[in-house]
JSON list of C-alpha atoms in Angstrom, two decimals:
[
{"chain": "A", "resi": 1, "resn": "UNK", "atom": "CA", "xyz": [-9.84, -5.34, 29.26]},
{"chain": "A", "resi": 2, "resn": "UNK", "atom": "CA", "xyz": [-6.61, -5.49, 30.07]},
{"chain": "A", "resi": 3, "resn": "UNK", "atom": "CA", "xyz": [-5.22, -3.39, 27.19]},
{"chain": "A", "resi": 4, "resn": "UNK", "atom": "CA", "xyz": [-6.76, -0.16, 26.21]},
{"chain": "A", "resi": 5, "resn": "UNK", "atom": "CA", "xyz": [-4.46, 0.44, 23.06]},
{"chain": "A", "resi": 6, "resn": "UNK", "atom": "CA", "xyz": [-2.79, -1.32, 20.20]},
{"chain": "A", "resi": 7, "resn": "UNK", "atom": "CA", "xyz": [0.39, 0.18, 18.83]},
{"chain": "A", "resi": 8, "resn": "UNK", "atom": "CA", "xyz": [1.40, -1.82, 15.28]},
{"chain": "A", "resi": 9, "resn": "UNK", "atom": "CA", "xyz": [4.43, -1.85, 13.49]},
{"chain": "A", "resi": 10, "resn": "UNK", "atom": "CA", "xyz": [3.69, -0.51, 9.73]},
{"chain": "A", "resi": 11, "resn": "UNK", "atom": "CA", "xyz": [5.70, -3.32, 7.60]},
{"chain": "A", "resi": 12, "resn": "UNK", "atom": "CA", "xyz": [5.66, -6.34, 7.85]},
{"chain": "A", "resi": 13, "resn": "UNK", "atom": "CA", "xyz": [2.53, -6.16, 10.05]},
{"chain": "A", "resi": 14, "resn": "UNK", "atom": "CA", "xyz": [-0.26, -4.02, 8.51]},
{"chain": "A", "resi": 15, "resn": "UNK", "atom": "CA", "xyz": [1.30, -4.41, 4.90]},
{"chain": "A", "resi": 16, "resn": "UNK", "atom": "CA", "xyz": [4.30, -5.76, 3.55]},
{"chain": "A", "resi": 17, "resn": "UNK", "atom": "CA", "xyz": [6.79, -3.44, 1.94]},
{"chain": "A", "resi": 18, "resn": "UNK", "atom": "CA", "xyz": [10.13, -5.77, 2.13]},
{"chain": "A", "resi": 19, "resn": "UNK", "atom": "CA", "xyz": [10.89, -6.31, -1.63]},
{"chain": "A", "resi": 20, "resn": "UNK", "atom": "CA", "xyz": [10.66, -2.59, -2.21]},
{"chain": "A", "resi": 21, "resn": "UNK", "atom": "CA", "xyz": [12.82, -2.01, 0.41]},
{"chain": "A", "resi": 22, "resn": "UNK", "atom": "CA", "xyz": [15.02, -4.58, -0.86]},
{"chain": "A", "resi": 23, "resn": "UNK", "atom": "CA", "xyz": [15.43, -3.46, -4.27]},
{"chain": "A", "resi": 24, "resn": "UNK", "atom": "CA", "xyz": [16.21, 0.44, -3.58]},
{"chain": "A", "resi": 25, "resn": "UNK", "atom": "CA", "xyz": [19.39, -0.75, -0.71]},
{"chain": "A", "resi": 26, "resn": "UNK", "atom": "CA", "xyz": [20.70, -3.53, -3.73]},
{"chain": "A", "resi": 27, "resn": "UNK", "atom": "CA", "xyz": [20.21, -0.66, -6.75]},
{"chain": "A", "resi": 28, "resn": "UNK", "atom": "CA", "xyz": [22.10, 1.75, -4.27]},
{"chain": "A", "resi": 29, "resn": "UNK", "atom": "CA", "xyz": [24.56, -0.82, -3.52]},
{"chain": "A", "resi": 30, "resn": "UNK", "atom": "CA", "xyz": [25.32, -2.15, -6.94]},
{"chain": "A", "resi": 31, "resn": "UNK", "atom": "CA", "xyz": [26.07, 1.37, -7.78]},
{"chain": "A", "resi": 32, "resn": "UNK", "atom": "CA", "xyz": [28.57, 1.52, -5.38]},
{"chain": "A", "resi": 33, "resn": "UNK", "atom": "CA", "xyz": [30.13, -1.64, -5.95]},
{"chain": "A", "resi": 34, "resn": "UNK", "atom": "CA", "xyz": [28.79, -3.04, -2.41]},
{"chain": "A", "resi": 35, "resn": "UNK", "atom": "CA", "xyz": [27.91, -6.58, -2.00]},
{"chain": "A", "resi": 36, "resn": "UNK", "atom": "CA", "xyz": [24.77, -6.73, -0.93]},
{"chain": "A", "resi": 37, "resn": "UNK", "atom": "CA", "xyz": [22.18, -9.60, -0.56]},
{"chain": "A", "resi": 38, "resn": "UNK", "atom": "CA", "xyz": [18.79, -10.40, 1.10]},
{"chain": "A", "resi": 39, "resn": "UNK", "atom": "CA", "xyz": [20.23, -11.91, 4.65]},
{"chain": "A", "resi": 40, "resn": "UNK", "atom": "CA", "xyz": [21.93, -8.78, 4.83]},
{"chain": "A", "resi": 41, "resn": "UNK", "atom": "CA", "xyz": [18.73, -7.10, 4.05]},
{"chain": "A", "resi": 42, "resn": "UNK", "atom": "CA", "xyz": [17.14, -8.88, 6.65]},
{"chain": "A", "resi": 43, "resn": "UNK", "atom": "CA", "xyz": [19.46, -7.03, 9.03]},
{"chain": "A", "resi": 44, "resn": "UNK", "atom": "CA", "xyz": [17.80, -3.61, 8.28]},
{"chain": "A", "resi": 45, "resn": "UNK", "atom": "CA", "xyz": [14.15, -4.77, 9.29]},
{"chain": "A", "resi": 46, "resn": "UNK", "atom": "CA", "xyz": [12.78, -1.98, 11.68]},
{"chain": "A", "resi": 47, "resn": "UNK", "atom": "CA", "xyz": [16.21, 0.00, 11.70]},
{"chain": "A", "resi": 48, "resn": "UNK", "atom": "CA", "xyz": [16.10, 3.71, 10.55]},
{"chain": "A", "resi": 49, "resn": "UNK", "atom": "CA", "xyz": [17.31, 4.70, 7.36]},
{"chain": "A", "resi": 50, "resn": "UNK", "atom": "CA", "xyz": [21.12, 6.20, 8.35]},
{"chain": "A", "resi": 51, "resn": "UNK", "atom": "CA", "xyz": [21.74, 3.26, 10.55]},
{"chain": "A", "resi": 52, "resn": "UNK", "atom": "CA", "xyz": [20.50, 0.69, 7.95]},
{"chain": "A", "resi": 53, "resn": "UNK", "atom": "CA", "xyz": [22.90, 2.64, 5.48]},
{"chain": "A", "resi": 54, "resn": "UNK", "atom": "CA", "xyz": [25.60, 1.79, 8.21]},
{"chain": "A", "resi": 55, "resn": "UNK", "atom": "CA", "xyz": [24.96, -2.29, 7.79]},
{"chain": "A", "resi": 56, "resn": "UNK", "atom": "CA", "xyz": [25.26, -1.65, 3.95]},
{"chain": "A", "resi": 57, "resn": "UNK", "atom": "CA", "xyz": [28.41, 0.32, 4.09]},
{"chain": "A", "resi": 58, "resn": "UNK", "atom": "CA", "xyz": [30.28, -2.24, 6.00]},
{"chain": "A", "resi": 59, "resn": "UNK", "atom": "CA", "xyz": [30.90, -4.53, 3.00]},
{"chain": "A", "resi": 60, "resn": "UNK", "atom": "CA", "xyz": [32.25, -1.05, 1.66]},
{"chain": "A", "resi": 61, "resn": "UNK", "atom": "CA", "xyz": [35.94, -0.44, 0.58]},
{"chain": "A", "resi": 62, "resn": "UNK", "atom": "CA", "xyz": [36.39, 3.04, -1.11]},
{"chain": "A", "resi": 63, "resn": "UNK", "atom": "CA", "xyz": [37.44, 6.06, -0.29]},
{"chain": "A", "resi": 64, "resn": "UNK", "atom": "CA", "xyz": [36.33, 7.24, 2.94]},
{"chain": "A", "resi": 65, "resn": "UNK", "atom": "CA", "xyz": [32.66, 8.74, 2.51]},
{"chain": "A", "resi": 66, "resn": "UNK", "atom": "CA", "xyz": [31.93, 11.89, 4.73]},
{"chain": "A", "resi": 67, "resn": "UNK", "atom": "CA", "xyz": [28.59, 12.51, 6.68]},
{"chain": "A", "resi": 68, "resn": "UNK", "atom": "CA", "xyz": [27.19, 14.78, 3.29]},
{"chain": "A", "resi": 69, "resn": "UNK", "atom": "CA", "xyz": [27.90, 11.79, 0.99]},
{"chain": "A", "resi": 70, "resn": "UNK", "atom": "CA", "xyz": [26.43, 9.37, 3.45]},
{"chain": "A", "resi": 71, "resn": "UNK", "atom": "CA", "xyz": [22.83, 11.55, 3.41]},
{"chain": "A", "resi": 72, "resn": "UNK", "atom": "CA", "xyz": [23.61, 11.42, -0.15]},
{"chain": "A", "resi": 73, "resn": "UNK", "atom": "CA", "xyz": [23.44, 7.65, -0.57]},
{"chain": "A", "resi": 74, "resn": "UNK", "atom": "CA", "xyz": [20.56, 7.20, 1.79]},
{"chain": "A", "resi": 75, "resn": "UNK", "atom": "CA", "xyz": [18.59, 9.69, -0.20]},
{"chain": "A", "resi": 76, "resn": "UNK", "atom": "CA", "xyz": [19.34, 8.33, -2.99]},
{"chain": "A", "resi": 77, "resn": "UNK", "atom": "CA", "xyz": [18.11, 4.68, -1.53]},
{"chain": "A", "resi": 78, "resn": "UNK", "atom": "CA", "xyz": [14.46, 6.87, -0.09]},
{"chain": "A", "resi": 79, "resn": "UNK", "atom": "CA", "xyz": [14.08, 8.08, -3.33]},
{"chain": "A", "resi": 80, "resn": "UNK", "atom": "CA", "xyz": [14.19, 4.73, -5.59]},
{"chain": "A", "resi": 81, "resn": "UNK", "atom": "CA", "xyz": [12.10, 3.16, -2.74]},
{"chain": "A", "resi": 82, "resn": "UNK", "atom": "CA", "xyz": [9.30, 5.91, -2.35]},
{"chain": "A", "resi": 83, "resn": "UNK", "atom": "CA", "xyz": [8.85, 5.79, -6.57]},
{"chain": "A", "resi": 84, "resn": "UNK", "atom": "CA", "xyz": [8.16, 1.77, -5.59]},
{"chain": "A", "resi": 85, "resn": "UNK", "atom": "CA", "xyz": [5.60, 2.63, -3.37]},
{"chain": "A", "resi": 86, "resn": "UNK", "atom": "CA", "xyz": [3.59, 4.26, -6.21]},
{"chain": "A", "resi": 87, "resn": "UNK", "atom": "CA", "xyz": [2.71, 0.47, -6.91]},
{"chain": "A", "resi": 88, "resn": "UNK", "atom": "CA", "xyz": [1.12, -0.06, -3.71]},
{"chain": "A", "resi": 89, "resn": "UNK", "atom": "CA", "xyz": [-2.89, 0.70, -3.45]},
{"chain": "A", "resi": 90, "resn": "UNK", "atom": "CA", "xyz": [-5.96, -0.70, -1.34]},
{"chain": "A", "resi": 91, "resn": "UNK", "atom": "CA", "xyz": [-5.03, -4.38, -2.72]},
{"chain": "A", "resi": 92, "resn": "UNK", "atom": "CA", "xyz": [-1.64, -4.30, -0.54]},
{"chain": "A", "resi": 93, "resn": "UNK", "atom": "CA", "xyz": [-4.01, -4.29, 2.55]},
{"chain": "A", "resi": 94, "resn": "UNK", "atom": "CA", "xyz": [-5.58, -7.59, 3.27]},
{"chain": "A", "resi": 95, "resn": "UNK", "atom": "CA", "xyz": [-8.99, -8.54, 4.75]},
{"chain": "A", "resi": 96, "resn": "UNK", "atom": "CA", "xyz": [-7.29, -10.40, 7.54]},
{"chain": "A", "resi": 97, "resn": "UNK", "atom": "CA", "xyz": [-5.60, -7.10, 8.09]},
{"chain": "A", "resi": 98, "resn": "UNK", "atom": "CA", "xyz": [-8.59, -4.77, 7.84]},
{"chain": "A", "resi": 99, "resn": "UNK", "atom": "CA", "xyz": [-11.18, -6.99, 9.99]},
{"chain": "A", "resi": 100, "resn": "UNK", "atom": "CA", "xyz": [-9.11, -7.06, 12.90]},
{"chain": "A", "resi": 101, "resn": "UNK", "atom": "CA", "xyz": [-8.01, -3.31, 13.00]},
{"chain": "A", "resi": 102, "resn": "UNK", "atom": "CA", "xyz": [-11.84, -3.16, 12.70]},
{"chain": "A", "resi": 103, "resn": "UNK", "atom": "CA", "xyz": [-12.39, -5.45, 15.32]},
{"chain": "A", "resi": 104, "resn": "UNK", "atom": "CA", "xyz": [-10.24, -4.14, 18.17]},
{"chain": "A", "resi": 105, "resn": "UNK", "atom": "CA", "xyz": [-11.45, -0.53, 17.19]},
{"chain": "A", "resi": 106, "resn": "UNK", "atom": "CA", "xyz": [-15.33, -2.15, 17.80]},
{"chain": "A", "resi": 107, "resn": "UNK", "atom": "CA", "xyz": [-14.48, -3.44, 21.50]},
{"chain": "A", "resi": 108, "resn": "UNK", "atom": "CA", "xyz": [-13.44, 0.81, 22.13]},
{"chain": "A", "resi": 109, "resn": "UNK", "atom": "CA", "xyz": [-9.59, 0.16, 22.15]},
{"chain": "A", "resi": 110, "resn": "UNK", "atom": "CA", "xyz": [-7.07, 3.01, 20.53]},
{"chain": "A", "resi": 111, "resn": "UNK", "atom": "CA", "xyz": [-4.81, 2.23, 17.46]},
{"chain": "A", "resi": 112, "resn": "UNK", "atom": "CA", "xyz": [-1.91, 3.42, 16.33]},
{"chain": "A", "resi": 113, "resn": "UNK", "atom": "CA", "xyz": [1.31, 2.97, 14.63]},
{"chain": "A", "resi": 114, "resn": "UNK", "atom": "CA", "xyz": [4.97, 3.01, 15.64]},
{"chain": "A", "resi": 115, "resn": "UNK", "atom": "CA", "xyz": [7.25, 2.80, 12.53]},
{"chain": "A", "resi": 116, "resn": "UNK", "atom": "CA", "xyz": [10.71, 3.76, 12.05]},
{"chain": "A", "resi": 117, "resn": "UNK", "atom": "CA", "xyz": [9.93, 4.63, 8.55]},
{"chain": "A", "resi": 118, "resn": "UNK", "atom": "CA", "xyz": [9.74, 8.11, 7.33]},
{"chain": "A", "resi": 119, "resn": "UNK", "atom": "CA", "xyz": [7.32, 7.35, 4.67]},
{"chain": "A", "resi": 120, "resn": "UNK", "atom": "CA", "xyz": [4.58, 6.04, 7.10]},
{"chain": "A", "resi": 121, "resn": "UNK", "atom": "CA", "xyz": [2.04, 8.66, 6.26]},
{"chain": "A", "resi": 122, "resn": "UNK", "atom": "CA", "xyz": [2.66, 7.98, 2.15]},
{"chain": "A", "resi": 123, "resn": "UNK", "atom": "CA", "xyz": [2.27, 4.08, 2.95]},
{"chain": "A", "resi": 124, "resn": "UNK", "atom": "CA", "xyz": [-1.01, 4.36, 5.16]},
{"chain": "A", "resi": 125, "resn": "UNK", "atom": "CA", "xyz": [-2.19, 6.65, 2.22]},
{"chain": "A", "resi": 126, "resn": "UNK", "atom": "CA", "xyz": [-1.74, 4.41, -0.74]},
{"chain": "A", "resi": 127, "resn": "UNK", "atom": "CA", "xyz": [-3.33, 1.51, 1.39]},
{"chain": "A", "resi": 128, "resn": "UNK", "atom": "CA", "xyz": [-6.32, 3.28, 2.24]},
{"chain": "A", "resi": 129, "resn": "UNK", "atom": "CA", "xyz": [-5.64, 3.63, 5.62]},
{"chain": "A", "resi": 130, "resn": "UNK", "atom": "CA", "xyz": [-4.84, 7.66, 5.89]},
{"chain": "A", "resi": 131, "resn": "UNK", "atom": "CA", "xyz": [-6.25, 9.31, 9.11]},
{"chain": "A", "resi": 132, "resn": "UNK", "atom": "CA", "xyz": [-7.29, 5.71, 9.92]},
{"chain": "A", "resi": 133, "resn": "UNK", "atom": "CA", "xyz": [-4.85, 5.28, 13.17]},
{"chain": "A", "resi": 134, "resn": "UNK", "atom": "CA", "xyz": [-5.77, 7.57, 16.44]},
{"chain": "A", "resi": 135, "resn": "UNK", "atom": "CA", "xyz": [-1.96, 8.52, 16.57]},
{"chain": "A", "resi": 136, "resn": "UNK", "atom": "CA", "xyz": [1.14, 7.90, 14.41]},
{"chain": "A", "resi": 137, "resn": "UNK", "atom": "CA", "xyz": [4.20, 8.14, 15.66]},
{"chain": "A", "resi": 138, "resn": "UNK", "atom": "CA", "xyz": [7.08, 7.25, 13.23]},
{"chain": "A", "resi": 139, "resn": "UNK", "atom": "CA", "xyz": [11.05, 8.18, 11.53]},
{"chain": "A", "resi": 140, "resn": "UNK", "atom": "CA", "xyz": [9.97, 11.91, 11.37]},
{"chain": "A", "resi": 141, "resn": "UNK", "atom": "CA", "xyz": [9.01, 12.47, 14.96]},
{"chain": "A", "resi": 142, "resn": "UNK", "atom": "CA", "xyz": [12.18, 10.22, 17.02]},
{"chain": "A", "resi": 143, "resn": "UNK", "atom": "CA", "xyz": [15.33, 10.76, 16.70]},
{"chain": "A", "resi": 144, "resn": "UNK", "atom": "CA", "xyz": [16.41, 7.27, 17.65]},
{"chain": "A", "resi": 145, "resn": "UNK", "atom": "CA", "xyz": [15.74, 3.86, 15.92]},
{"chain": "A", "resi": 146, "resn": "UNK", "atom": "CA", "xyz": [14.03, 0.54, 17.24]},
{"chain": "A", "resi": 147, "resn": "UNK", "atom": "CA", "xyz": [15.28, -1.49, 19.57]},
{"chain": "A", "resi": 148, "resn": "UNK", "atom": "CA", "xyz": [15.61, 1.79, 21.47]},
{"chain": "A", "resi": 149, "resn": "UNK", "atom": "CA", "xyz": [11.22, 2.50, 22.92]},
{"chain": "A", "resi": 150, "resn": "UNK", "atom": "CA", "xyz": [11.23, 5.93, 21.90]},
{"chain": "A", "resi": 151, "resn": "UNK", "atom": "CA", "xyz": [8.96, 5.40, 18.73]},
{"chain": "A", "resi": 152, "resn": "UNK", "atom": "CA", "xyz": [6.29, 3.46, 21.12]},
{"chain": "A", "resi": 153, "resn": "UNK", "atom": "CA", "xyz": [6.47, 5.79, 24.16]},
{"chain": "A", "resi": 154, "resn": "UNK", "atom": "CA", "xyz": [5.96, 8.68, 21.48]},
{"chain": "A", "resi": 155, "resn": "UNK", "atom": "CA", "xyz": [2.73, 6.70, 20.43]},
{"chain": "A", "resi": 156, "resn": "UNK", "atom": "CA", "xyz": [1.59, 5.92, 23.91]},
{"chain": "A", "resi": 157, "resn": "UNK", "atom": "CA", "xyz": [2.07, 9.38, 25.04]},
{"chain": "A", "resi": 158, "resn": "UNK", "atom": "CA", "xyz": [0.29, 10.57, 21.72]},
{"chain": "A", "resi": 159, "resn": "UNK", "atom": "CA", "xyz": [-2.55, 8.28, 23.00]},
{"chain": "A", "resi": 160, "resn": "UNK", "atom": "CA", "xyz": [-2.39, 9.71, 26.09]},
{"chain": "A", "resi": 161, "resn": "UNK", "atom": "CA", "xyz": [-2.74, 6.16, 27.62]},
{"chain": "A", "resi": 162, "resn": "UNK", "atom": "CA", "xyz": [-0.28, 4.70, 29.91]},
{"chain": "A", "resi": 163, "resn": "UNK", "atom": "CA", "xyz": [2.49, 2.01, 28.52]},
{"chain": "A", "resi": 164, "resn": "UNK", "atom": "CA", "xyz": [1.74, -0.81, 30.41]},
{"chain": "A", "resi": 165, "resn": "UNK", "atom": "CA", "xyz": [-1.83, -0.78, 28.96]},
{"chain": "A", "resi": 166, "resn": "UNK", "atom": "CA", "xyz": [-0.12, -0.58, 25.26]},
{"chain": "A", "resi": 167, "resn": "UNK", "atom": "CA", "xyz": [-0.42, -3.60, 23.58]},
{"chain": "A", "resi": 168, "resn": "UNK", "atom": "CA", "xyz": [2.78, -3.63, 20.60]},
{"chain": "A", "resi": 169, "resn": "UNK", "atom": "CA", "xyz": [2.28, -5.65, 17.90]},
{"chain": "A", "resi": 170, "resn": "UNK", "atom": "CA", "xyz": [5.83, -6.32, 15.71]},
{"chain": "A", "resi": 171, "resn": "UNK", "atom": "CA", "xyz": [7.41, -9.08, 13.32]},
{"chain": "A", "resi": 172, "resn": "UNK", "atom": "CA", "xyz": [11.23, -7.68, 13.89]},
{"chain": "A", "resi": 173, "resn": "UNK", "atom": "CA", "xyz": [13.42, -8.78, 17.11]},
{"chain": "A", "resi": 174, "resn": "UNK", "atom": "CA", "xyz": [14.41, -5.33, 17.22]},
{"chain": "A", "resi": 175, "resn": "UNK", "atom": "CA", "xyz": [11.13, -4.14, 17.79]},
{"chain": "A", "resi": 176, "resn": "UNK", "atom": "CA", "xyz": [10.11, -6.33, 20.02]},
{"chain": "A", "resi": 177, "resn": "UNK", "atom": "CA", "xyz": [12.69, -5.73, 22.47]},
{"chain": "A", "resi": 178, "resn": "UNK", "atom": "CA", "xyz": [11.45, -1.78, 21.70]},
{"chain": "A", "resi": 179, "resn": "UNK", "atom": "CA", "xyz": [7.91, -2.49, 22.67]},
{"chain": "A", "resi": 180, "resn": "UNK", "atom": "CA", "xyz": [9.13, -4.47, 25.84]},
{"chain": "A", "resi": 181, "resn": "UNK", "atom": "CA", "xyz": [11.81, -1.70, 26.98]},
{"chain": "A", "resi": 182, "resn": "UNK", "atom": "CA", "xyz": [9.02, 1.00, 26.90]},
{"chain": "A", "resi": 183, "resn": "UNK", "atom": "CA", "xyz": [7.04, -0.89, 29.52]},
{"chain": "A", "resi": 184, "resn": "UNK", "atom": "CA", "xyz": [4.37, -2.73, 27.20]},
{"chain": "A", "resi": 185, "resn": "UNK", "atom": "CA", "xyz": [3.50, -6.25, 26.35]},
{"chain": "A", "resi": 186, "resn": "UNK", "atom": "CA", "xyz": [4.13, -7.56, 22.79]},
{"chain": "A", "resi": 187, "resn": "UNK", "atom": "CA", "xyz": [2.36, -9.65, 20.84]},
{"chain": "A", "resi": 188, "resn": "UNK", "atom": "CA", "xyz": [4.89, -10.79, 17.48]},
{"chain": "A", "resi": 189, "resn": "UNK", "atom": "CA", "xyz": [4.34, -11.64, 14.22]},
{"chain": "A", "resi": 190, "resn": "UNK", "atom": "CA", "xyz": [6.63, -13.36, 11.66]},
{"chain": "A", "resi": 191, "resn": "UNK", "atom": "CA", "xyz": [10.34, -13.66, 12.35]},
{"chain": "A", "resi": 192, "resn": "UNK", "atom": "CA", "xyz": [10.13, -12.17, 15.83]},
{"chain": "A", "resi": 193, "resn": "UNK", "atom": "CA", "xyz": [7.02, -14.54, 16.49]},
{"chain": "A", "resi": 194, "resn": "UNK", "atom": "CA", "xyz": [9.66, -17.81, 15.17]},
{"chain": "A", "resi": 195, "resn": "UNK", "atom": "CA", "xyz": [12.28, -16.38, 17.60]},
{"chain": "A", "resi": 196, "resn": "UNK", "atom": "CA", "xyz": [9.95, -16.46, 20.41]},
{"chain": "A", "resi": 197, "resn": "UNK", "atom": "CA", "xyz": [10.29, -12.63, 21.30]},
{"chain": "A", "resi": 198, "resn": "UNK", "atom": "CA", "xyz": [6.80, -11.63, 22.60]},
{"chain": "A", "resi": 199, "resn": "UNK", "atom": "CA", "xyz": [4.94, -12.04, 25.08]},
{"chain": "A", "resi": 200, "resn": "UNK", "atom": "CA", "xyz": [2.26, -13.99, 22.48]},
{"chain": "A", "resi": 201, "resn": "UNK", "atom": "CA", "xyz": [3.89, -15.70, 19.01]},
{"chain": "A", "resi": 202, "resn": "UNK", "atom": "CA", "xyz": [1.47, -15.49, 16.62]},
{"chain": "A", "resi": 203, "resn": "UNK", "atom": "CA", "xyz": [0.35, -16.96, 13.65]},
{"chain": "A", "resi": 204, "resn": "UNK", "atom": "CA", "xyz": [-2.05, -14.76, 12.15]},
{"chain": "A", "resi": 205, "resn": "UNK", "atom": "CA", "xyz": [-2.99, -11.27, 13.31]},
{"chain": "A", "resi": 206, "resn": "UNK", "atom": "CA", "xyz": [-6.47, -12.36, 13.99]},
{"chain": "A", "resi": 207, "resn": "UNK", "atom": "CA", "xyz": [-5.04, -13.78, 17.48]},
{"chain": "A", "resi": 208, "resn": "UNK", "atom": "CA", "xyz": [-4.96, -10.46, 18.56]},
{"chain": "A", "resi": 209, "resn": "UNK", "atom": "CA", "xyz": [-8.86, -10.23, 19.13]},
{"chain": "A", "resi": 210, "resn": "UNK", "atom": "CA", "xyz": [-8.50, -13.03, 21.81]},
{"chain": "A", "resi": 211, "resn": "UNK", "atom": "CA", "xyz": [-5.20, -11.76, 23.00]},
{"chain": "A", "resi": 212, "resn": "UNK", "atom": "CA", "xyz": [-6.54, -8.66, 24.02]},
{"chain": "A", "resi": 213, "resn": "UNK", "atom": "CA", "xyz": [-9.89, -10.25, 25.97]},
{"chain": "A", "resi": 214, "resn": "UNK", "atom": "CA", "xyz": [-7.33, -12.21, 28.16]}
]
């Protein structure tokens, strides 16, 4: 085959975590007196925490914040969203989801993930899917945010395979133009999949069981 891995995005892609997300920046922001709504929301998709806290602050108009109260707000933001995530269990991971990760792992290739999100190992734990992925590389192992590859080549160099036979699998533009500037083919999901940004635009994850006997 011509892929021997498969690198995946965490949300949006192996479970959906958006409306938590959601809720924790506009409960942050209405404490601040920030205008904040879901198309600005959108903006954060695949973006580390500090620089999603950046797109927030820009509809801010108060006293200048320092770098202290800026870790402040974005802890504050991580710790409304992580209590969310005690809502999430096995049922947040769907069949479609499961069967395929299955089904890839059957024909011998490696899986992993490549998140920006510092709760990655909480997530995959609460969906059943702890120790699950042969490598996960994710917000508490790079030091810089999607669309920049570092969070891929981490995972492909965890795999120890090379990044050209890395197949990335993403829903966010952001991350799709990650996956491609790290050397590696991307097959999208969702928005990034309506924007035309991969290499395959897919409708349902199952495609990638074909994609990768091409």
């Amino acid at each position: 085959m011509k892929f021997q891995a498969v690198i995946f995005d965490l949300d949006g892609v192996i479970c959906f975590t958006d409306e938590y997300h959601y809720r924790a920046w506009k409960a942050m922001a209405d404490g601040m007196g920030i205008y904040f709504d879901r198309t600005i929301n959108n903006r954060l998709r695949g973006v580390s925490r500090m620089a999603s806290l950046e797109i927030v602050l820009e509809k801010y108009d108060g006293p200048a914040l320092s770098q202290a109260d800026k870790e402040r707000l974005a802890a504050q933001k991580n710790d409304i969203y992580r209590e969310s995530l005690h809502e999430m269990s096995t049922a947040d991971l769907s069949d479609e989801v499961k069967e395929t990760l299955d089904g890839l792992r059957a024909m011998g290739l490696k899986l992993a993930i490549g998140s920006s999100s510092k709760n990655t190992p909480f997530i995959l734990g609460q969906i059943g899917l702890a120790g699950y992925f042969d490598a996960v590389s994710d917000g508490n192992n790079i030091t810089r945010s999607k669309p920049d590859p570092e969070v891929f080549v981490k995972a492909a160099q965890m795999l120890g395979i090379a990044p050209e036979r890395c197949l990335v699998v993403e829903d966010a533009v952001s991350g799709a133009e990650a996956g491609h500037a790290g050397g590696m083919k991307v097959a999208c999901l969702g928005d990034a999949a309506k924007n035309g940004a991969g290499d395959w635009n897919m409708e349902s994850i199952r495609e990638l069981l074909d994609i990768v006997k091409e």
